Tab-separated table of C-alpha atoms in Angstrom:
chain	number	residue	atom	x	y	z
V	9	ASP	CA	159.717	66.338	-117.545
V	10	GLY	CA	158.130	62.911	-117.429
V	11	GLY	CA	157.163	61.477	-114.102
V	12	ILE	CA	154.616	60.840	-111.424
V	13	THR	CA	153.183	63.579	-109.246
V	14	GLN	CA	151.294	63.151	-105.998
V	15	SER	CA	149.412	65.800	-104.102
V	16	PRO	CA	149.186	67.031	-101.496
V	17	LYS	CA	152.507	66.299	-99.801
V	18	TYR	CA	150.784	66.340	-96.386
V	19	LEU	CA	147.091	65.721	-95.706
V	20	PHE	CA	145.170	65.982	-92.470
V	21	ARG	CA	141.981	64.031	-91.924
V	22	LYS	CA	139.335	64.698	-89.328
V	23	GLU	CA	137.324	61.923	-87.720
V	24	GLY	CA	134.645	60.570	-90.060
V	25	GLN	CA	135.953	62.452	-93.066
V	26	ASN	CA	136.736	61.063	-96.509
V	27	VAL	CA	139.899	62.414	-98.134
V	28	THR	CA	141.264	61.966	-101.654
V	29	LEU	CA	144.917	61.626	-102.635
V	30	SER	CA	145.879	62.600	-106.153
V	31	CYS	CA	148.226	60.657	-108.449
V	32	GLU	CA	149.026	61.772	-111.996
V	33	GLN	CA	151.542	60.376	-114.501
V	34	ASN	CA	152.669	61.609	-117.907
V	35	LEU	CA	154.711	58.517	-118.767
V	36	ASN	CA	151.947	56.991	-120.902
V	37	HIS	CA	151.951	53.971	-118.599
V	38	ASP	CA	149.014	51.588	-118.603
V	39	ALA	CA	149.411	50.179	-115.084
V	40	MET	CA	149.104	52.193	-111.875
V	41	TYR	CA	149.378	51.159	-108.224
V	42	TRP	CA	148.718	52.477	-104.727
V	43	TYR	CA	150.842	51.326	-101.776
V	44	ARG	CA	150.752	52.102	-98.093
V	45	GLN	CA	153.951	52.324	-96.006
V	46	ASP	CA	153.995	52.211	-92.216
V	47	PRO	CA	157.132	52.904	-90.125
V	48	GLY	CA	159.551	49.985	-90.222
V	49	GLN	CA	157.334	48.102	-92.655
V	50	GLY	CA	157.569	47.246	-96.291
V	51	LEU	CA	155.078	48.639	-98.768
V	52	ARG	CA	151.674	46.976	-98.961
V	53	LEU	CA	149.456	47.053	-102.030
V	54	ILE	CA	146.070	48.786	-101.688
V	55	TYR	CA	144.670	48.872	-105.248
V	56	TYR	CA	145.968	48.523	-108.788
V	57	SER	CA	144.745	49.240	-112.289
V	58	HIS	CA	146.044	47.855	-115.570
V	59	ILE	CA	143.679	49.708	-117.865
V	60	VAL	CA	141.280	52.627	-117.844
V	61	ASN	CA	137.936	51.931	-116.149
V	62	ASP	CA	139.236	48.768	-114.503
V	63	PHE	CA	140.923	48.240	-111.126
V	64	GLN	CA	141.530	45.428	-108.647
V	65	LYS	CA	141.832	45.169	-104.882
V	66	GLY	CA	145.250	44.580	-103.395
V	67	ASP	CA	146.100	43.067	-100.022
V	68	ILE	CA	144.683	45.871	-97.837
V	69	ALA	CA	141.813	47.454	-99.836
V	70	GLU	CA	139.322	47.732	-96.965
V	71	GLY	CA	138.502	51.351	-96.171
V	72	TYR	CA	139.854	52.640	-99.483
V	73	SER	CA	138.378	53.312	-102.931
V	74	VAL	CA	139.835	54.279	-106.313
V	75	SER	CA	138.798	55.306	-109.795
V	76	ARG	CA	140.555	55.152	-113.170
V	77	GLU	CA	138.614	57.378	-115.549
V	78	LYS	CA	141.727	58.579	-117.389
V	79	LYS	CA	144.968	56.811	-118.224
V	80	GLU	CA	146.982	59.552	-116.533
V	81	SER	CA	145.110	59.662	-113.232
V	82	PHE	CA	144.478	57.189	-110.402
V	83	PRO	CA	143.091	58.968	-107.318
V	84	LEU	CA	142.786	57.161	-103.981
V	85	THR	CA	140.028	57.975	-101.478
V	86	VAL	CA	140.589	57.111	-97.840
V	87	THR	CA	137.121	56.640	-96.409
V	88	SER	CA	135.871	56.998	-92.849
V	89	ALA	CA	135.779	53.190	-92.730
V	90	GLN	CA	139.588	53.134	-92.624
V	91	LYS	CA	140.179	53.253	-88.879
V	92	ASN	CA	143.947	53.590	-88.954
V	93	PRO	CA	144.740	55.804	-91.945
V	94	THR	CA	147.928	57.429	-90.647
V	95	ALA	CA	150.647	56.312	-93.075
V	96	PHE	CA	152.789	57.296	-96.051
V	97	TYR	CA	150.978	56.638	-99.344
V	98	LEU	CA	152.908	55.949	-102.519
V	99	CYS	CA	151.615	55.809	-106.076
V	100	ALA	CA	153.488	53.956	-108.813
V	101	SER	CA	153.144	53.242	-112.503
V	102	MET	CA	154.501	50.739	-114.969
V	103	LYS	CA	154.488	50.589	-118.757
V	104	GLY	CA	152.465	47.393	-118.973
V	105	GLN	CA	151.373	44.802	-116.480
V	106	GLY	CA	154.350	42.686	-115.456
V	107	GLU	CA	156.764	44.625	-117.627
V	108	GLY	CA	159.835	46.298	-116.362
V	109	THR	CA	160.388	48.880	-113.740
V	110	GLN	CA	157.808	50.437	-111.462
V	111	TYR	CA	158.252	54.186	-111.085
V	112	PHE	CA	157.151	55.873	-107.877
V	113	GLY	CA	155.800	59.290	-106.996
V	114	PRO	CA	157.096	61.364	-104.050
V	115	GLY	CA	154.342	60.213	-101.677
V	116	THR	CA	151.621	61.758	-99.523
V	117	ARG	CA	151.772	61.631	-95.748
V	118	LEU	CA	148.312	61.333	-94.199
V	119	LEU	CA	147.807	62.349	-90.589
V	120	VAL	CA	144.699	62.183	-88.433
V	121	LEU	CA	143.641	65.236	-86.402
L	8	LYS	CA	152.157	33.202	-99.845
L	9	GLN	CA	155.320	34.940	-100.976
L	10	GLU	CA	157.389	36.528	-98.232
L	11	VAL	CA	160.415	38.764	-98.740
L	12	THR	CA	163.017	39.180	-96.002
L	13	GLN	CA	165.897	41.619	-95.881
L	14	ILE	CA	168.885	41.202	-93.610
L	15	PRO	CA	170.275	43.151	-91.863
L	16	ALA	CA	167.556	45.645	-90.897
L	17	ALA	CA	170.223	48.300	-90.361
L	18	LEU	CA	173.872	48.642	-91.264
L	19	SER	CA	176.481	51.277	-90.428
L	20	VAL	CA	179.827	51.325	-92.248
L	21	PRO	CA	182.733	53.738	-92.676
L	22	GLU	CA	183.115	55.513	-95.982
L	23	GLY	CA	184.983	53.540	-98.637
L	24	GLU	CA	183.884	50.077	-97.552
L	25	ASN	CA	182.385	47.569	-99.937
L	26	LEU	CA	179.141	46.122	-98.606
L	27	VAL	CA	176.459	43.560	-99.354
L	28	LEU	CA	172.749	43.774	-98.661
L	29	ASN	CA	170.736	40.562	-98.637
L	30	CYS	CA	167.227	39.731	-99.799
L	31	SER	CA	165.515	36.349	-99.624
L	32	PHE	CA	162.132	35.212	-100.905
L	33	THR	CA	160.136	32.090	-100.144
L	34	ASP	CA	158.686	31.206	-103.573
L	35	SER	CA	161.195	30.950	-106.404
L	36	ALA	CA	158.530	31.335	-109.111
L	37	ILE	CA	159.165	35.034	-109.676
L	38	TYR	CA	158.943	37.172	-112.789
L	39	ASN	CA	161.625	39.635	-111.801
L	40	LEU	CA	163.206	41.315	-108.782
L	41	GLN	CA	163.829	44.998	-108.202
L	42	TRP	CA	166.065	46.917	-105.826
L	43	PHE	CA	164.957	50.398	-104.757
L	44	ARG	CA	166.436	53.214	-102.732
L	45	GLN	CA	164.318	55.385	-100.423
L	46	ASP	CA	165.522	58.589	-98.781
L	47	PRO	CA	163.689	59.745	-95.614
L	48	GLY	CA	160.210	61.051	-96.382
L	49	LYS	CA	160.618	60.467	-100.115
L	50	GLY	CA	159.366	58.106	-102.777
L	51	LEU	CA	161.254	55.098	-104.113
L	52	THR	CA	163.960	55.285	-106.765
L	53	SER	CA	164.544	52.187	-108.853
L	54	LEU	CA	168.172	51.034	-108.795
L	55	LEU	CA	168.265	47.724	-110.617
L	56	LEU	CA	165.805	45.292	-112.172
L	57	ILE	CA	166.778	41.644	-112.673
L	58	GLN	CA	164.593	39.450	-114.857
L	59	SER	CA	164.083	35.851	-113.707
L	60	SER	CA	166.306	34.595	-116.544
L	61	GLN	CA	169.213	36.844	-115.543
L	62	ARG	CA	171.939	36.269	-112.967
L	63	GLU	CA	173.036	39.831	-112.340
L	64	GLN	CA	172.731	43.472	-113.294
L	65	THR	CA	175.227	46.289	-112.829
L	66	SER	CA	174.883	50.050	-112.669
L	67	GLY	CA	177.922	52.075	-111.716
L	68	ARG	CA	179.055	51.028	-108.229
L	69	LEU	CA	176.004	48.797	-107.778
L	70	ASN	CA	175.765	45.129	-108.664
L	71	ALA	CA	172.719	42.989	-107.993
L	72	SER	CA	172.705	39.224	-108.279
L	73	LEU	CA	169.838	36.771	-108.382
L	74	ASP	CA	169.817	33.073	-107.478
L	75	LYS	CA	166.224	32.128	-108.127
L	76	SER	CA	166.570	28.489	-107.150
L	77	SER	CA	167.758	29.367	-103.650
L	78	GLY	CA	165.450	32.368	-103.318
L	79	ARG	CA	168.201	34.916	-102.797
L	80	SER	CA	169.372	38.231	-104.167
L	81	THR	CA	172.235	40.446	-103.080
L	82	LEU	CA	172.967	44.102	-103.712
L	83	TYR	CA	176.685	44.870	-103.704
L	84	ILE	CA	177.755	48.490	-103.221
L	85	ALA	CA	181.391	49.229	-103.987
L	86	ALA	CA	183.396	52.010	-102.348
L	87	SER	CA	180.498	53.312	-100.277
L	88	GLN	CA	179.956	57.064	-99.875
L	89	PRO	CA	177.961	59.122	-97.344
L	90	GLY	CA	175.517	59.893	-100.161
L	91	ASP	CA	174.636	56.187	-100.282
L	92	SER	CA	172.962	56.521	-96.882
L	93	ALA	CA	169.311	55.553	-97.363
L	94	THR	CA	166.935	52.638	-96.949
L	95	TYR	CA	167.289	49.947	-99.596
L	96	LEU	CA	164.200	47.909	-100.477
L	97	CYS	CA	163.980	44.648	-102.361
L	98	ALA	CA	160.754	43.673	-104.162
L	99	VAL	CA	159.704	40.614	-106.147
L	100	ASN	CA	157.229	40.534	-108.987
L	101	GLU	CA	155.451	37.194	-109.018
L	102	GLY	CA	153.746	37.368	-112.357
L	103	SER	CA	151.986	39.180	-115.117
L	104	GLN	CA	149.915	41.337	-112.758
L	105	GLY	CA	153.044	43.301	-111.976
L	106	ASN	CA	152.231	43.556	-108.283
L	107	LEU	CA	155.351	43.891	-106.164
L	108	ILE	CA	155.910	42.227	-102.800
L	109	PHE	CA	158.355	44.200	-100.700
L	110	GLY	CA	160.788	43.415	-97.936
L	111	LYS	CA	160.999	45.766	-94.957
L	112	GLY	CA	164.271	47.236	-96.129
L	113	THR	CA	167.826	47.708	-94.905
L	114	LYS	CA	168.672	51.128	-93.493
L	115	LEU	CA	172.243	51.968	-94.515
L	116	SER	CA	174.361	54.627	-92.879
L	117	VAL	CA	177.774	55.445	-94.367
L	118	LYS	CA	179.923	57.469	-91.975
L	119	PRO	CA	182.459	59.995	-93.348
């Protein structure tokens, strides 16, 4: 089955802790994206990557970091600098930048203890 | 800066009704527009993609139209069913970066 997987489904963060959200795709897509969704809000772009070893900041990158060491993987780290991390995080991929449909993973819900 | 607005924020209809969801955007220079469906606590499912050169796209009971010059798109759902209950999100792609700008969505409830 081709698709995008995100893990874990739920993640709990303690004060001052960094946590990493996993995103993996087997669609052979070049472009990958991370979005944040807050209740009653649209999705907002955190980071994106169009090619391995390259990524760009989105609209709300502060307090987050990413890496793109493999085409299939685009993990997101929520650092202690992100003061309001509670949200639903969605990863997406697309065949090529600007081309066609974006496909989304099932999401990770991050909660603060 | 591009802004995407969806009206209404919520809609409740009886089963069998035809309905229209609206999406407007402030900058008409878009690459394409996508409609998504989101069930509670889930990811997004792509419904329809309309390229900037197209006027409409159809999939089953769904029809999406695009009027780029007026900055509007509509999603028409025919013969609604309780299974159509979800939040519907509209997103515009402004250019070759592929980054989507989303509206806040319309929460649809179809009553049996």
